[in-house]
Amino acid sequence: MLSVTNRSSLSAVGVDAAVRFDADASALSMFAVVQLAVYGGLQIPVGLLLDRFGARPIVTVGMVLMAVGQAVMALASDVGIGLLARVLIGAGDAAIFPSVLRVIALWFPAQRAPVLVQLTSTIGQFGQILSVIPLALLLHATSWSIAFGALAGMGVLFAVLAFAVIRSRPPGRTSDVAVDTDTGAIQVVRSAADLREGFRESWAHPATRLAFWSHFATPFAGTTFGLLWGLPFLTAGEGLSPAAASLVVTSFIVFLIALGPVIGALSMRHPMRRSRLLVLPAVAFQAAAWLAVIAWPGPAPLWLLFVLAFALGTGGPTSMIAFDHARTYNPSHRLSTATGIVNGGGFLAGLLAILFIGIAMDAQGAGTPETYTLDAFRIAFLTQVPLWLLGAVMIVFERRRTRVHLGLDAPRRPRR
């Protein structure tokens, strides 16, 4: 939860950040882009560090880095220092979710892992509510330095708690293994010893590529909306009051949390049809909802914005299916490497979407809060469409290749 709060801490104060740093839309986007780039780039190195040191010290270091980043953010007054703060926050955030996945794999029966991953991801999303409402209220009631300083203090507290409470593996176990208590099967949880070889072998498996593109296509629209551009669009574009805009963003998070168990249960019940039954429909639903909002003449009605929030809420839980693909079809020594590749996919799409929206706003002369317009936002949000199309096409392609690889479908005969 605290990791997600740190990640999305600019979501409710984007306009305040633009004023504080005198930043146009592209510069404001760079805060999120740099953070996500660092997050995605560190996924595989974090997996290797987890192999060597375990989850406890990695979580602790991640919390410390985020605390330092928020302390720098509290004192920053220009874009350069602000970007340094987001680098530190992204680096610390990168350590948390892979460590949580490792803790789940080592402490709980393997057959319960999919539900626990969904549950952990769902609970973590409450962190977005903390950033949207309490953090914004604290900032407007006090000051920028106090609000972000409070986040830094929370990071220090939880670094201490993580080190005191977390144990990397159960007592008496000397290696990182996941156990299926139904079958007795034991699986070692490690990254490949050779990073280049591990990456090459993981990417060579079509299921890893299917997982990458599934995680690429499903969560980025929600990431973009919740991390940076949602509240500015709703207030400056759609003309909602700050309270109504916060309600829409909060409903997106509530929908995301509520859909987690439902999608997790459907994923377990239909393991061989998840891409067609869940992933591709979630992509289509998000695209259709955004296009309906964009095409609506004038400001969209509140009910349609709630439909958009519901559609975006399907992306996060559906993206967790990608980790099941990686875990199911990769051997034990490649699990962490494959997980890092998959996790990087969603954040690559997220940073591209945020960057494209910022560039599109600037290109229309709507780069500052004073010049934001609904029409400019509409055109800017259309830049998400190519990302959905690319992701959907690659999911269909790699799903076919994965089923052929597993012997579920016959390979197509070459045309004569």
CSV table of C-alpha atoms in Angstrom, one decimal:
chain,number,residue,atom,x,y,z
A,1,MET,CA,0.0,0.0,0.0
A,2,LEU,CA,2.7,2.5,0.9
A,3,SER,CA,4.6,1.6,-2.2
A,4,VAL,CA,1.6,2.4,-4.4
A,5,THR,CA,1.0,5.6,-2.4
A,6,ASN,CA,4.5,6.7,-3.2
A,7,ARG,CA,4.2,5.7,-6.8
A,8,SER,CA,0.9,7.6,-7.3
A,9,SER,CA,1.7,10.6,-5.0
A,10,LEU,CA,1.6,13.1,-7.9
A,11,SER,CA,-1.9,11.8,-9.1
A,12,ALA,CA,-3.9,14.2,-7.0
A,13,VAL,CA,-1.4,17.1,-7.0
A,14,GLY,CA,-0.4,17.3,-10.6
A,15,VAL,CA,-1.7,20.8,-11.1
A,16,ASP,CA,0.1,21.8,-7.8
A,17,ALA,CA,3.3,20.2,-9.2
A,18,ALA,CA,3.0,22.1,-12.5
A,19,VAL,CA,2.7,25.4,-10.6
A,20,ARG,CA,5.5,24.6,-8.1
A,21,PHE,CA,8.0,23.6,-10.8
A,22,ASP,CA,6.6,25.9,-13.5
A,23,ALA,CA,6.4,22.9,-15.7
A,24,ASP,CA,4.5,22.4,-19.0
A,25,ALA,CA,2.7,19.2,-19.8
A,26,SER,CA,5.7,17.4,-21.3
A,27,ALA,CA,7.9,18.3,-18.3
A,28,LEU,CA,5.1,17.2,-15.9
A,29,SER,CA,4.8,13.9,-17.8
A,30,MET,CA,8.6,13.4,-17.4
A,31,PHE,CA,8.1,13.1,-13.6
A,32,ALA,CA,6.0,10.0,-14.2
A,33,VAL,CA,8.0,8.7,-17.2
A,34,VAL,CA,11.3,8.8,-15.5
A,35,GLN,CA,9.8,7.1,-12.4
A,36,LEU,CA,8.3,4.3,-14.5
A,37,ALA,CA,11.4,3.9,-16.7
A,38,VAL,CA,13.5,3.4,-13.6
A,39,TYR,CA,10.9,1.0,-12.2
A,40,GLY,CA,10.7,-1.1,-15.3
A,41,GLY,CA,14.5,-1.1,-15.9
A,42,LEU,CA,15.3,-2.4,-12.4
A,43,GLN,CA,12.9,-5.3,-12.5
A,44,ILE,CA,15.4,-7.9,-13.7
A,45,PRO,CA,18.3,-6.6,-11.5
A,46,VAL,CA,16.0,-6.7,-8.5
A,47,GLY,CA,15.2,-10.4,-9.3
A,48,LEU,CA,18.9,-11.2,-9.2
A,49,LEU,CA,19.4,-9.3,-6.0
A,50,LEU,CA,16.5,-11.3,-4.5
A,51,ASP,CA,18.2,-14.5,-5.3
A,52,ARG,CA,21.3,-13.4,-3.4
A,53,PHE,CA,19.9,-11.5,-0.4
A,54,GLY,CA,16.2,-12.5,-0.1
A,55,ALA,CA,13.1,-10.3,0.3
A,56,ARG,CA,13.7,-8.8,3.7
A,57,PRO,CA,16.8,-6.6,3.0
A,58,ILE,CA,15.4,-5.7,-0.5
A,59,VAL,CA,12.1,-4.5,0.8
A,60,THR,CA,13.9,-2.5,3.5
A,61,VAL,CA,16.3,-0.8,1.0
A,62,GLY,CA,13.3,-0.1,-1.3
A,63,MET,CA,11.4,1.6,1.5
A,64,VAL,CA,14.5,3.7,2.4
A,65,LEU,CA,15.0,4.8,-1.2
A,66,MET,CA,11.4,5.9,-1.4
A,67,ALA,CA,11.7,7.8,1.8
A,68,VAL,CA,14.8,9.6,0.6
A,69,GLY,CA,13.0,10.3,-2.7
A,70,GLN,CA,10.0,11.9,-1.0
A,71,ALA,CA,12.3,13.9,1.3
A,72,VAL,CA,14.0,15.3,-1.8
A,73,MET,CA,10.6,15.9,-3.4
A,74,ALA,CA,9.5,17.8,-0.3
A,75,LEU,CA,12.5,20.2,-0.7
A,76,ALA,CA,12.6,20.4,-4.5
A,77,SER,CA,11.8,23.7,-6.2
A,78,ASP,CA,13.0,23.0,-9.8
A,79,VAL,CA,12.4,20.3,-12.3
A,80,GLY,CA,15.9,18.8,-12.1
A,81,ILE,CA,15.7,18.1,-8.4
A,82,GLY,CA,12.1,16.9,-8.8
A,83,LEU,CA,13.2,14.3,-11.5
A,84,LEU,CA,16.0,13.1,-9.1
A,85,ALA,CA,13.3,12.5,-6.4
A,86,ARG,CA,11.2,10.5,-8.8
A,87,VAL,CA,14.2,8.4,-9.8
A,88,LEU,CA,14.7,7.5,-6.2
A,89,ILE,CA,11.0,6.8,-5.7
A,90,GLY,CA,11.0,4.6,-8.9
A,91,ALA,CA,14.1,2.7,-7.7
A,92,GLY,CA,12.6,2.0,-4.3
A,93,ASP,CA,9.2,1.1,-5.7
A,94,ALA,CA,10.9,-1.4,-8.1
A,95,ALA,CA,12.0,-3.5,-5.1
A,96,ILE,CA,8.7,-4.0,-3.5
A,97,PHE,CA,6.3,-6.0,-5.8
A,98,PRO,CA,8.9,-8.6,-6.9
A,99,SER,CA,9.9,-9.1,-3.2
A,100,VAL,CA,6.2,-9.6,-2.4
A,101,LEU,CA,5.9,-12.2,-5.1
A,102,ARG,CA,8.9,-13.9,-3.7
A,103,VAL,CA,7.5,-13.9,-0.2
A,104,ILE,CA,4.2,-15.4,-1.5
A,105,ALA,CA,6.0,-18.1,-3.4
A,106,LEU,CA,8.1,-19.2,-0.5
A,107,TRP,CA,5.7,-18.9,2.4
A,108,PHE,CA,2.4,-20.2,0.9
A,109,PRO,CA,1.4,-23.4,-0.9
A,110,ALA,CA,2.0,-23.0,-4.7
A,111,GLN,CA,-1.6,-23.7,-5.6
A,112,ARG,CA,-2.7,-20.7,-3.6
A,113,ALA,CA,-0.3,-18.3,-5.2
A,114,PRO,CA,-2.6,-16.9,-8.0
A,115,VAL,CA,-5.2,-15.9,-5.4
A,116,LEU,CA,-2.6,-14.4,-3.0
A,117,VAL,CA,-1.0,-12.4,-5.8
A,118,GLN,CA,-4.4,-11.0,-6.7
A,119,LEU,CA,-5.2,-10.3,-3.1
A,120,THR,CA,-1.9,-8.5,-2.5
A,121,SER,CA,-2.3,-6.4,-5.6
A,122,THR,CA,-5.9,-5.6,-4.7
A,123,ILE,CA,-5.0,-4.5,-1.1
A,124,GLY,CA,-2.0,-2.5,-2.5
A,125,GLN,CA,-4.4,-0.4,-4.6
A,126,PHE,CA,-5.8,1.2,-1.4
A,127,GLY,CA,-2.5,3.2,-1.6
A,128,GLN,CA,-4.0,5.1,-4.6
A,129,ILE,CA,-6.9,6.2,-2.4
A,130,LEU,CA,-4.4,7.5,0.2
A,131,SER,CA,-2.6,9.6,-2.5
A,132,VAL,CA,-5.9,10.9,-4.1
A,133,ILE,CA,-7.6,12.0,-0.9
A,134,PRO,CA,-5.6,12.3,2.3
A,135,LEU,CA,-2.3,13.4,0.7
A,136,ALA,CA,-4.1,16.1,-1.4
A,137,LEU,CA,-6.0,17.3,1.7
A,138,LEU,CA,-2.8,17.4,3.7
A,139,LEU,CA,-1.0,19.4,1.0
A,140,HIS,CA,-3.8,21.9,0.7
A,141,ALA,CA,-4.2,22.2,4.4
A,142,THR,CA,-0.5,22.7,5.1
A,143,SER,CA,2.2,22.9,2.4
A,144,TRP,CA,4.0,20.9,-0.2
A,145,SER,CA,7.0,20.3,2.1
A,146,ILE,CA,4.9,19.0,4.9
A,147,ALA,CA,2.8,16.6,2.8
A,148,PHE,CA,5.8,15.0,1.0
A,149,GLY,CA,7.8,15.1,4.2
A,150,ALA,CA,5.0,13.0,5.9
A,151,LEU,CA,5.4,10.4,3.1
A,152,ALA,CA,9.1,10.3,3.8
A,153,GLY,CA,8.5,9.7,7.5
A,154,MET,CA,6.1,6.9,6.7
A,155,GLY,CA,8.8,5.4,4.5
A,156,VAL,CA,11.3,5.4,7.3
A,157,LEU,CA,8.8,3.8,9.7
A,158,PHE,CA,7.9,1.0,7.3
A,159,ALA,CA,11.6,0.4,6.5
A,160,VAL,CA,12.1,-0.3,10.2
A,161,LEU,CA,8.9,-2.4,10.4
A,162,ALA,CA,9.8,-4.4,7.2
A,163,PHE,CA,13.3,-5.3,8.6
A,164,ALA,CA,11.8,-6.2,12.0
A,165,VAL,CA,8.9,-8.3,10.7
A,166,ILE,CA,9.6,-9.9,7.3
A,167,ARG,CA,11.5,-13.2,7.0
A,168,SER,CA,12.7,-14.1,3.6
A,169,ARG,CA,11.8,-17.8,3.9
A,170,PRO,CA,10.0,-20.1,6.5
A,171,PRO,CA,12.0,-21.3,9.5
A,172,GLY,CA,14.2,-24.3,8.8
A,173,ARG,CA,14.2,-23.9,5.0
A,174,THR,CA,17.6,-23.3,3.6
A,175,SER,CA,16.7,-22.6,0.0
A,176,ASP,CA,14.2,-20.6,-2.0
A,177,VAL,CA,11.6,-23.2,-3.0
A,178,ALA,CA,7.8,-23.2,-3.7
A,179,VAL,CA,5.9,-26.2,-2.5
A,180,ASP,CA,2.6,-27.6,-3.9
A,181,THR,CA,1.0,-29.2,-0.8
A,182,ASP,CA,-1.5,-31.2,-2.9
A,183,THR,CA,1.1,-33.0,-5.0
A,184,GLY,CA,4.3,-32.6,-3.0
A,185,ALA,CA,6.0,-31.0,-6.0
A,186,ILE,CA,8.9,-28.7,-5.1
A,187,GLN,CA,10.1,-25.9,-7.4
A,188,VAL,CA,13.2,-23.8,-6.9
A,189,VAL,CA,12.5,-20.0,-7.2
A,190,ARG,CA,15.6,-18.4,-8.7
A,191,SER,CA,16.7,-16.2,-11.6
A,192,ALA,CA,19.1,-17.4,-14.3
A,193,ALA,CA,22.7,-17.2,-13.2
A,194,ASP,CA,23.6,-15.6,-16.5
A,195,LEU,CA,21.4,-12.5,-17.0
A,196,ARG,CA,21.8,-12.4,-20.8
A,197,GLU,CA,21.2,-16.1,-21.1
A,198,GLY,CA,18.2,-16.0,-18.7
A,199,PHE,CA,16.6,-13.0,-20.6
A,200,ARG,CA,17.2,-14.7,-24.0
A,201,GLU,CA,15.7,-18.0,-22.8
A,202,SER,CA,12.8,-16.4,-21.1
A,203,TRP,CA,11.9,-14.2,-24.1
A,204,ALA,CA,12.3,-17.2,-26.4
A,205,HIS,CA,9.3,-18.9,-24.8
A,206,PRO,CA,6.1,-17.7,-26.4
A,207,ALA,CA,4.2,-17.8,-23.1
A,208,THR,CA,6.6,-15.1,-21.7
A,209,ARG,CA,5.9,-13.0,-24.7
A,210,LEU,CA,2.2,-13.6,-24.3
A,211,ALA,CA,2.5,-12.5,-20.7
A,212,PHE,CA,4.6,-9.4,-21.6
A,213,TRP,CA,2.0,-8.2,-24.1
A,214,SER,CA,-0.9,-9.0,-21.8
A,215,HIS,CA,0.7,-6.8,-19.1
A,216,PHE,CA,1.6,-4.2,-21.7
A,217,ALA,CA,-2.0,-3.8,-23.0
A,218,THR,CA,-4.2,-4.1,-19.9
A,219,PRO,CA,-3.1,-1.7,-17.1
A,220,PHE,CA,-1.5,1.3,-18.8
A,221,ALA,CA,-4.7,3.3,-19.3
A,222,GLY,CA,-5.5,2.9,-15.6
A,223,THR,CA,-1.9,3.7,-14.7
A,224,THR,CA,-2.0,6.9,-16.8
A,225,PHE,CA,-5.4,7.9,-15.3
A,226,GLY,CA,-4.5,7.2,-11.7
A,227,LEU,CA,-0.8,8.2,-11.8
A,228,LEU,CA,-1.0,11.6,-13.4
A,229,TRP,CA,-3.6,12.7,-15.9
A,230,GLY,CA,-6.9,11.6,-14.4
A,231,LEU,CA,-7.6,14.5,-12.0
A,232,PRO,CA,-6.4,17.3,-14.4
A,233,PHE,CA,-8.6,15.9,-17.1
A,234,LEU,CA,-11.7,15.7,-14.9
A,235,THR,CA,-11.3,19.1,-13.3
A,236,ALA,CA,-9.7,21.3,-16.1
A,237,GLY,CA,-11.2,19.3,-19.0
A,238,GLU,CA,-14.5,18.0,-17.9
A,239,GLY,CA,-15.2,20.8,-15.5
A,240,LEU,CA,-15.9,18.7,-12.4
A,241,SER,CA,-15.3,20.1,-9.0
A,242,PRO,CA,-12.2,18.8,-7.1
A,243,ALA,CA,-14.6,16.7,-4.9
A,244,ALA,CA,-16.5,15.2,-7.8
A,245,ALA,CA,-13.2,14.5,-9.7
A,246,SER,CA,-11.7,12.8,-6.6
A,247,LEU,CA,-14.9,10.7,-6.3
A,248,VAL,CA,-14.5,9.4,-9.9
A,249,VAL,CA,-10.8,8.6,-9.4
A,250,THR,CA,-11.6,6.9,-6.1
A,251,SER,CA,-14.4,4.9,-7.8
A,252,PHE,CA,-11.8,3.7,-10.3
A,253,ILE,CA,-9.7,2.4,-7.5
A,254,VAL,CA,-12.7,0.8,-5.7
A,255,PHE,CA,-13.7,-0.9,-8.9
A,256,LEU,CA,-10.1,-2.1,-9.4
A,257,ILE,CA,-10.1,-3.6,-5.9
A,258,ALA,CA,-13.6,-5.1,-6.1
A,259,LEU,CA,-12.8,-6.8,-9.5
A,260,GLY,CA,-9.6,-8.4,-8.3
A,261,PRO,CA,-11.2,-11.5,-6.6
A,262,VAL,CA,-13.7,-11.9,-9.4
A,263,ILE,CA,-11.1,-11.9,-12.2
A,264,GLY,CA,-8.8,-14.1,-10.1
A,265,ALA,CA,-11.6,-16.7,-9.7
A,266,LEU,CA,-12.4,-16.6,-13.4
A,267,SER,CA,-8.7,-16.9,-14.2
A,268,MET,CA,-8.4,-20.0,-12.1
A,269,ARG,CA,-11.6,-21.5,-13.5
A,270,HIS,CA,-10.7,-21.0,-17.1
A,271,PRO,CA,-6.8,-21.3,-17.3
A,272,MET,CA,-6.7,-22.1,-21.0
A,273,ARG,CA,-9.1,-19.3,-22.1
A,274,ARG,CA,-7.9,-16.4,-20.0
A,275,SER,CA,-6.6,-14.3,-23.0
A,276,ARG,CA,-9.9,-14.6,-24.9
A,277,LEU,CA,-12.2,-14.5,-22.0
A,278,LEU,CA,-10.6,-11.9,-19.8
A,279,VAL,CA,-7.5,-10.1,-21.3
A,280,LEU,CA,-8.7,-9.1,-24.7
A,281,PRO,CA,-12.2,-8.1,-23.5
A,282,ALA,CA,-10.7,-5.9,-20.8
A,283,VAL,CA,-8.6,-4.1,-23.5
A,284,ALA,CA,-11.6,-3.7,-25.8
A,285,PHE,CA,-13.8,-2.4,-22.9
A,286,GLN,CA,-11.2,0.2,-21.9
A,287,ALA,CA,-10.7,1.4,-25.4
A,288,ALA,CA,-14.5,1.6,-26.0
A,289,ALA,CA,-15.1,3.5,-22.8
A,290,TRP,CA,-12.4,6.1,-23.5
A,291,LEU,CA,-13.6,6.6,-27.1
A,292,ALA,CA,-17.2,7.1,-25.9
A,293,VAL,CA,-16.0,9.8,-23.4
A,294,ILE,CA,-13.9,11.4,-26.1
A,295,ALA,CA,-16.7,11.4,-28.7
A,296,TRP,CA,-19.3,12.7,-26.4
A,297,PRO,CA,-20.4,16.2,-27.5
A,298,GLY,CA,-19.4,18.6,-24.7
A,299,PRO,CA,-18.4,17.4,-21.2
A,300,ALA,CA,-19.3,13.8,-20.6
A,301,PRO,CA,-22.1,13.0,-18.1
A,302,LEU,CA,-21.1,11.8,-14.7
A,303,TRP,CA,-22.5,8.3,-15.3
A,304,LEU,CA,-20.3,7.9,-18.4
A,305,LEU,CA,-17.2,8.9,-16.4
A,306,PHE,CA,-18.1,6.2,-13.8
A,307,VAL,CA,-18.4,3.7,-16.7
A,308,LEU,CA,-14.9,4.8,-17.7
A,309,ALA,CA,-13.7,4.3,-14.2
A,310,PHE,CA,-15.2,0.8,-14.1
A,311,ALA,CA,-13.6,0.0,-17.5
A,312,LEU,CA,-10.2,1.2,-16.3
A,313,GLY,CA,-10.7,-0.8,-13.1
A,314,THR,CA,-10.6,-4.1,-15.1
A,315,GLY,CA,-7.0,-3.4,-16.3
A,316,GLY,CA,-5.1,-4.0,-13.0
A,317,PRO,CA,-6.7,-7.3,-12.0
A,318,THR,CA,-6.5,-8.6,-15.6
A,319,SER,CA,-2.9,-7.7,-15.9
A,320,MET,CA,-2.1,-10.1,-13.0
A,321,ILE,CA,-3.0,-13.0,-15.4
A,322,ALA,CA,0.3,-12.2,-17.1
A,323,PHE,CA,2.3,-13.3,-14.0
A,324,ASP,CA,0.4,-16.6,-14.0
A,325,HIS,CA,1.5,-17.2,-17.6
A,326,ALA,CA,5.1,-16.5,-16.6
A,327,ARG,CA,5.0,-18.7,-13.5
A,328,THR,CA,3.2,-21.6,-15.2
A,329,TYR,CA,5.4,-22.0,-18.3
A,330,ASN,CA,8.9,-21.0,-17.2
A,331,PRO,CA,11.3,-23.4,-15.4
A,332,SER,CA,12.3,-22.5,-11.9
A,333,HIS,CA,15.6,-20.9,-12.6
A,334,ARG,CA,14.0,-18.4,-14.9
A,335,LEU,CA,11.0,-17.4,-12.8
A,336,SER,CA,12.4,-14.1,-11.4
A,337,THR,CA,13.8,-13.1,-14.8
A,338,ALA,CA,10.5,-13.9,-16.6
A,339,THR,CA,8.5,-12.0,-13.9
A,340,GLY,CA,10.8,-9.0,-14.4
A,341,ILE,CA,10.3,-9.0,-18.1
A,342,VAL,CA,6.5,-9.2,-17.7
A,343,ASN,CA,6.3,-6.5,-15.0
A,344,GLY,CA,8.4,-4.2,-17.3
A,345,GLY,CA,5.8,-4.6,-20.1
A,346,GLY,CA,3.0,-2.8,-18.2
A,347,PHE,CA,5.2,0.0,-17.1
A,348,LEU,CA,6.7,0.5,-20.6
A,349,ALA,CA,3.2,1.0,-21.9
A,350,GLY,CA,2.4,3.3,-19.0
A,351,LEU,CA,5.4,5.6,-19.5
A,352,LEU,CA,4.8,5.7,-23.3
A,353,ALA,CA,1.1,6.7,-22.7
A,354,ILE,CA,1.9,9.4,-20.2
A,355,LEU,CA,4.7,10.8,-22.4
A,356,PHE,CA,2.5,10.8,-25.5
A,357,ILE,CA,-0.3,12.6,-23.7
A,358,GLY,CA,2.1,15.3,-22.4
A,359,ILE,CA,3.6,15.8,-25.8
A,360,ALA,CA,0.2,16.0,-27.4
A,361,MET,CA,-1.0,18.6,-24.9
A,362,ASP,CA,2.1,20.7,-25.5
A,363,ALA,CA,1.7,20.4,-29.3
A,364,GLN,CA,-1.8,21.9,-29.1
A,365,GLY,CA,-0.6,24.8,-27.0
A,366,ALA,CA,-2.3,23.4,-23.8
A,367,GLY,CA,0.8,22.6,-21.8
A,368,THR,CA,0.0,24.5,-18.6
A,369,PRO,CA,-3.0,24.4,-16.2
A,370,GLU,CA,-4.2,27.8,-17.4
A,371,THR,CA,-4.4,26.5,-21.0
A,372,TYR,CA,-5.8,23.0,-20.4
A,373,THR,CA,-9.0,22.4,-22.5
A,374,LEU,CA,-11.4,19.6,-23.0
A,375,ASP,CA,-10.7,19.4,-26.8
A,376,ALA,CA,-6.9,19.2,-26.1
A,377,PHE,CA,-7.4,16.4,-23.6
A,378,ARG,CA,-9.6,14.5,-26.1
A,379,ILE,CA,-6.9,14.5,-28.8
A,380,ALA,CA,-4.2,13.8,-26.3
A,381,PHE,CA,-6.0,10.7,-24.9
A,382,LEU,CA,-6.4,9.3,-28.4
A,383,THR,CA,-2.6,8.6,-28.3
A,384,GLN,CA,-3.5,5.5,-26.2
A,385,VAL,CA,-5.3,3.8,-29.1
A,386,PRO,CA,-2.1,2.7,-31.0
A,387,LEU,CA,-0.8,1.1,-27.7
A,388,TRP,CA,-4.1,-0.9,-27.3
A,389,LEU,CA,-4.0,-2.0,-30.9
A,390,LEU,CA,-0.3,-3.1,-30.7
A,391,GLY,CA,-0.9,-5.0,-27.5
A,392,ALA,CA,-4.1,-6.7,-28.7
A,393,VAL,CA,-2.5,-7.8,-32.0
A,394,MET,CA,0.5,-9.2,-30.2
A,395,ILE,CA,-1.7,-11.0,-27.7
A,396,VAL,CA,-3.6,-12.8,-30.4
A,397,PHE,CA,-0.4,-13.7,-32.2
A,398,GLU,CA,1.5,-14.9,-29.2
A,399,ARG,CA,-1.5,-16.8,-27.8
A,400,ARG,CA,-1.6,-18.8,-31.0
A,401,ARG,CA,2.2,-19.5,-30.8
A,402,THR,CA,1.9,-20.5,-27.1
A,403,ARG,CA,-0.9,-23.0,-27.8
A,404,VAL,CA,1.1,-24.5,-30.7
A,405,HIS,CA,4.2,-24.7,-28.4
A,406,LEU,CA,2.2,-26.5,-25.7
A,407,GLY,CA,0.6,-28.9,-28.2
A,408,LEU,CA,-2.9,-27.6,-27.8
A,409,ASP,CA,-3.2,-26.4,-31.4
A,410,ALA,CA,-1.7,-27.8,-34.6
A,411,PRO,CA,0.7,-25.6,-36.4
A,412,ARG,CA,-0.6,-24.0,-39.5
A,413,ARG,CA,0.5,-25.6,-42.7
A,414,PRO,CA,2.5,-23.4,-45.0
A,415,ARG,CA,0.7,-22.3,-48.1
A,416,ARG,CA,1.9,-23.9,-51.3
